[in-house]
Every structure is written in C-alpha cells, then in structure tokens.
CSV table of C-alpha atoms in Angstrom, one decimal:
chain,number,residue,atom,x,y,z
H,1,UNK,CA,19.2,-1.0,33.1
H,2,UNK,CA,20.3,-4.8,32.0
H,3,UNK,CA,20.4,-4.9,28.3
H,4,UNK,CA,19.0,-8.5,27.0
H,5,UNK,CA,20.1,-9.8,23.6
H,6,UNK,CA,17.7,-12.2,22.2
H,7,UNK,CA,19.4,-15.1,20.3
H,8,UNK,CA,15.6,-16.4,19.0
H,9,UNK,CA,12.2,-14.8,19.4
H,10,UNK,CA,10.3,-16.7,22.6
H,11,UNK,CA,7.0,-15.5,20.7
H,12,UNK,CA,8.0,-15.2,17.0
H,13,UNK,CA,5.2,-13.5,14.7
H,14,UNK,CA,6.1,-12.7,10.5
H,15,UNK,CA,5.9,-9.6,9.8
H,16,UNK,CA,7.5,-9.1,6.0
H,17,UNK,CA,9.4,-11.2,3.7
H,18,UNK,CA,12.7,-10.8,2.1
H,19,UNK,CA,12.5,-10.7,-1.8
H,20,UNK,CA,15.9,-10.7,-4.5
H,21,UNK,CA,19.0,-9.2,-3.8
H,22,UNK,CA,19.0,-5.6,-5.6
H,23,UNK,CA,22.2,-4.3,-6.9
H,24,UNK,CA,25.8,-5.3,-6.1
H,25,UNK,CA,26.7,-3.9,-3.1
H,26,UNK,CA,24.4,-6.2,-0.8
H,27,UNK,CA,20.9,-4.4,-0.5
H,28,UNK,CA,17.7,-7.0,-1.0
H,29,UNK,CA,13.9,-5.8,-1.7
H,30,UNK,CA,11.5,-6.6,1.3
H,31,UNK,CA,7.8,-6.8,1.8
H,32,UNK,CA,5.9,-5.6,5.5
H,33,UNK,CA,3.0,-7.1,5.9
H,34,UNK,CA,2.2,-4.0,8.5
H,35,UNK,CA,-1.2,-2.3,7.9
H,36,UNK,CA,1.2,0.7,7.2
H,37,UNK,CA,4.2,-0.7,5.5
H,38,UNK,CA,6.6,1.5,6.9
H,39,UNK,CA,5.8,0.3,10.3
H,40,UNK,CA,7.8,-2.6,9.7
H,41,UNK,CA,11.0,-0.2,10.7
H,42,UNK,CA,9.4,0.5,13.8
H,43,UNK,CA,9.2,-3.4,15.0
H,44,UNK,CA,13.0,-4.5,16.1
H,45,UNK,CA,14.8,-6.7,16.6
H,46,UNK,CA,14.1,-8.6,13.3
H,47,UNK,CA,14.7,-12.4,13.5
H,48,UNK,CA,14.9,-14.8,10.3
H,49,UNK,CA,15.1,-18.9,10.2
H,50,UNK,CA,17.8,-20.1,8.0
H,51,UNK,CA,18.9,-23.5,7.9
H,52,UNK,CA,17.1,-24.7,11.1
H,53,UNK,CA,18.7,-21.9,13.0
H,54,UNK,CA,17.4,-18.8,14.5
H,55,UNK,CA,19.3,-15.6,12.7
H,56,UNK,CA,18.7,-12.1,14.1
H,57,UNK,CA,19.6,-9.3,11.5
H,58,UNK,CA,20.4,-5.6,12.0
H,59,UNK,CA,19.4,-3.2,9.7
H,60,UNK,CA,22.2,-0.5,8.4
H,61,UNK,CA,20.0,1.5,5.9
H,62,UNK,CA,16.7,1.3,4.3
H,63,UNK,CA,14.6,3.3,1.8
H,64,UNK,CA,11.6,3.3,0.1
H,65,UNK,CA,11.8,1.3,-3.6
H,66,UNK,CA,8.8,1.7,-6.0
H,67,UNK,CA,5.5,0.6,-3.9
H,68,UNK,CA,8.3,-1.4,-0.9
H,69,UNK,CA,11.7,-1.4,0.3
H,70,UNK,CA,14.9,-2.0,-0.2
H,71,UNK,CA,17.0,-3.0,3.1
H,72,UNK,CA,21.4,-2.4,3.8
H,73,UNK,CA,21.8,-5.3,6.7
H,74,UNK,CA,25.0,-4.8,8.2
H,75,UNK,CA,28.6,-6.7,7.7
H,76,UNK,CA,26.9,-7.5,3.9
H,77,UNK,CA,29.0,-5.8,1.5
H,78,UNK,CA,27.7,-7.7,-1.9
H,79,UNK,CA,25.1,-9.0,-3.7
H,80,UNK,CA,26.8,-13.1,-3.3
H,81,UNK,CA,26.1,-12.5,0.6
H,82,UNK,CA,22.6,-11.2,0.5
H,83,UNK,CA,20.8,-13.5,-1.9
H,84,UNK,CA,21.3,-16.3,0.6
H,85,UNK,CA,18.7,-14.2,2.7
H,86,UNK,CA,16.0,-14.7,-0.8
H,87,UNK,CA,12.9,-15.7,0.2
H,88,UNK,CA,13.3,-15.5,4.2
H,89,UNK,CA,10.8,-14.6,6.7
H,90,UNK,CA,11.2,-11.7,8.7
H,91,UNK,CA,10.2,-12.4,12.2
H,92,UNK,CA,10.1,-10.2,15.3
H,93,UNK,CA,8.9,-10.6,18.9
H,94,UNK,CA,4.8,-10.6,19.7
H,95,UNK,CA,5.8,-8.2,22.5
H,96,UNK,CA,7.4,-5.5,20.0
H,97,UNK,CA,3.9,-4.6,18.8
H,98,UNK,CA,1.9,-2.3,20.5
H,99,UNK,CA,-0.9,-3.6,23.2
H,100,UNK,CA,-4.1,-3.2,21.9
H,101,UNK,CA,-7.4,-1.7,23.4
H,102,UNK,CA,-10.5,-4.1,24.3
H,103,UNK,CA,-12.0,-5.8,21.1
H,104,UNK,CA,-9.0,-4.9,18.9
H,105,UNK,CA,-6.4,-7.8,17.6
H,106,UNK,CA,-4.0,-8.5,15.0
H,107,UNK,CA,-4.0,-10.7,12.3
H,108,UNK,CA,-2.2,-13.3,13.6
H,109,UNK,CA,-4.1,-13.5,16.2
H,110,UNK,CA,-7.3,-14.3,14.1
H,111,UNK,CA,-5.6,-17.1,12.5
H,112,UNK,CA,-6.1,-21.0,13.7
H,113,UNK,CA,-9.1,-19.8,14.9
H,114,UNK,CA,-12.6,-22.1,14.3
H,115,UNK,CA,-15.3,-20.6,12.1
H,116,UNK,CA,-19.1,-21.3,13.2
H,117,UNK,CA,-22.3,-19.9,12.1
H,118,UNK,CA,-25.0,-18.4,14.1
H,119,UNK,CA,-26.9,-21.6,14.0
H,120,UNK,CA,-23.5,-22.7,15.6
H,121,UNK,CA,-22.6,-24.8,12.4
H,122,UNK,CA,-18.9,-25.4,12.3
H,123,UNK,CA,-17.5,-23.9,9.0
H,124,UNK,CA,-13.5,-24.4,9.3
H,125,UNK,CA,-10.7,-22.9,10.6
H,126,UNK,CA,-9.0,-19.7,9.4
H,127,UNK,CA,-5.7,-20.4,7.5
H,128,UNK,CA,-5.4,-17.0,6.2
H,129,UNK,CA,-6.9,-13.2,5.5
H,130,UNK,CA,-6.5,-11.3,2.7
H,131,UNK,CA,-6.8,-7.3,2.0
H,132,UNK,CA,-9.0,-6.8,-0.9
H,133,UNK,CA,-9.8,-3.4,-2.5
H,134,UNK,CA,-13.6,-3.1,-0.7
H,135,UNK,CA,-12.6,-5.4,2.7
H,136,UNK,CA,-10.8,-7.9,3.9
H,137,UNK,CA,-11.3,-11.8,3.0
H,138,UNK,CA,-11.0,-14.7,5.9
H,139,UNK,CA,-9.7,-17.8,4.2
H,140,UNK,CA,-11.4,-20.6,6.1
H,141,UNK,CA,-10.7,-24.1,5.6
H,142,UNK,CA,-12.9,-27.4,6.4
H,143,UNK,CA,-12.7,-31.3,6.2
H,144,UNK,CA,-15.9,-31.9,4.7
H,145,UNK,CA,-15.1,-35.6,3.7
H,146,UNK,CA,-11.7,-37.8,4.9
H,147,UNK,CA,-10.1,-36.5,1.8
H,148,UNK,CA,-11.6,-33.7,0.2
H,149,UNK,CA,-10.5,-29.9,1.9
H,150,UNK,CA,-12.6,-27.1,1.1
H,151,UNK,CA,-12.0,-23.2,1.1
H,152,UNK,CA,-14.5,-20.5,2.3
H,153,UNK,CA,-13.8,-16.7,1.5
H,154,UNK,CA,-15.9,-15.3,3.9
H,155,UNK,CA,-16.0,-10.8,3.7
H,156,UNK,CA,-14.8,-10.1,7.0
H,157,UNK,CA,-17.0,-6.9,7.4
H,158,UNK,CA,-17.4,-6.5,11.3
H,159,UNK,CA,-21.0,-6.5,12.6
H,160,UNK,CA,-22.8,-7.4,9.0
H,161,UNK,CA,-21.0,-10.5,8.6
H,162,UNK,CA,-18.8,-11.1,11.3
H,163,UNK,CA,-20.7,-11.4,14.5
H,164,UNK,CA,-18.1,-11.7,17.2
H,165,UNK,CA,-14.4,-12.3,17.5
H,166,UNK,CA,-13.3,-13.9,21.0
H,167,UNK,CA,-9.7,-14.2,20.5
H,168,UNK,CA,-9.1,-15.7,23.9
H,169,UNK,CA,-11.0,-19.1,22.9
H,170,UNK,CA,-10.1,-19.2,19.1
H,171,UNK,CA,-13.6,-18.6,17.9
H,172,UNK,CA,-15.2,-16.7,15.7
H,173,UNK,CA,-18.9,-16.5,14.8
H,174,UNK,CA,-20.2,-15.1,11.6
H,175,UNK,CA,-23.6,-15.0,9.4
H,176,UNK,CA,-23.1,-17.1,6.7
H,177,UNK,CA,-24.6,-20.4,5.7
C-alpha cells in the first residue's frame, strides 16, 4: 500500500469554518456545514488557505460545544497560536465524500449552476442555498440591467417547484415566473 500525503486538495470543497479561539490552551470553536454536523469528523484530511498558501491541519481532539464544536489541532499549545486560524475555511478533498446514487448531489454541486423556467426563461445563476425551518432556499442571482443585480429565493421543494436538476450541464429548471 503507498501512502500519499497531500500538500493541497486537487478538488478542494468547504465543508465548515473555523470561529474564535476558546480557552487558553489552543482549542478554537468550528462550524460543519455537513447535513449532520458531526460528519464533518468523518471527512479527512482537512485543508485551510492561509496567506495564499495551502495548510493541511490534523485534528488532536474534538467535542461537542453548545449546538457546534470545539477542535485540539495538534503542535497548538495556546490560545496566541490558534486565533491566527479565526475565520478560516475548512476544506477537504471532493473525493473524501461519499459517491452518490443516480439523481442525488451535494450542495456544491448545485451551485454556479443557471436557473431557467419551464417556459425556458433564464432566471440567474445559483450563488447560494440556504436551510430554512420548512425547506431549503436557492439563492439565485441575475443581471437584469448592466448595473443593477437582482436576488431570487426560489423554495427548492423537489418536483413542486423544482422540476429537474442535471448537474452534468449546470442547469436547473424550475416553475416559477
């Protein structure tokens, strides 16, 4: 078996975000942005991007803090060291994640992709989702005029609103006006 040490990600994706430091011995609050937020521990090895330079991190210790985590990351032994890592993105490899049946995807891969209608209007591009309490929100954006951007919310409740998702071209058609 060869063992293969990535120095960068070849297909980076975020998948959590490093808050304050907490404490004085060097642990720092995270956020997973995993449908199950402890999932995030199962996705290794994490990569951030500090100062224009890929970074990978190894975890020592973790635990569950209020409604997140807190996270040890080896060879940090204070709270001076770990607040450098504020606001970071953690990134790991695409191919970390499991493979997915037919017709199923991840967020990331929804995003960037172009928004039409069933008349085949073009509506915008998605720039973000969001979870909501009843369903999840796409975040589209358009270029109505040269200057002026506009944001659509659009529910993104499968078969009632959104029609079809083909990942493979970047498009996604949906009944809306």
């Amino acid at each position: 078996m060869i063992n293969i040490i990535l120095k960068k990600p070849l297909n980076p994706i975020v998948i959590g975000k490093i808050g304050k430091a907490y404490g004085i011995l060097g642990w720092i609050k995270i956020f997973s942005f995993s449908e199950n937020k402890e999932k995030i521990f199962s996705y290794f090895p994490w990569f951030i991007f500090k100062q224009q330079k890929w970074e990978m991190i190894q975890i020592d210790k973790w635990k569950k803090h209020n409604n997140n985590f807190i996270i040890h990351i080896k060879n940090i032994i204070d709270r001076s060291m770990i607040s450098k890592f504020t606001n970071l993105e953690i990134f790991i490899e695409k191919n970390t994640l499991p493979i997915l049946k037919k017709d199923e995807y991840y967020w990331n891969d929804i995003i960037d992709c172009k928004v039409f209608n069933t008349r085949k209007t073009y509506l915008g591009k998605v720039i973000n989702l969001i979870r909501n309490q009843n369903s999840d929100v796409l975040i589209i954006q358009n270029h109505l005029e040269k200057n002026n951007l506009k944001k659509i919310m659009i529910p993104f409740v499968h078969k009632k609103i959104v029609q079809c998702i083909n990942i493979t071209h970047k498009i996604i058609t949906v009944i809306w006006n």
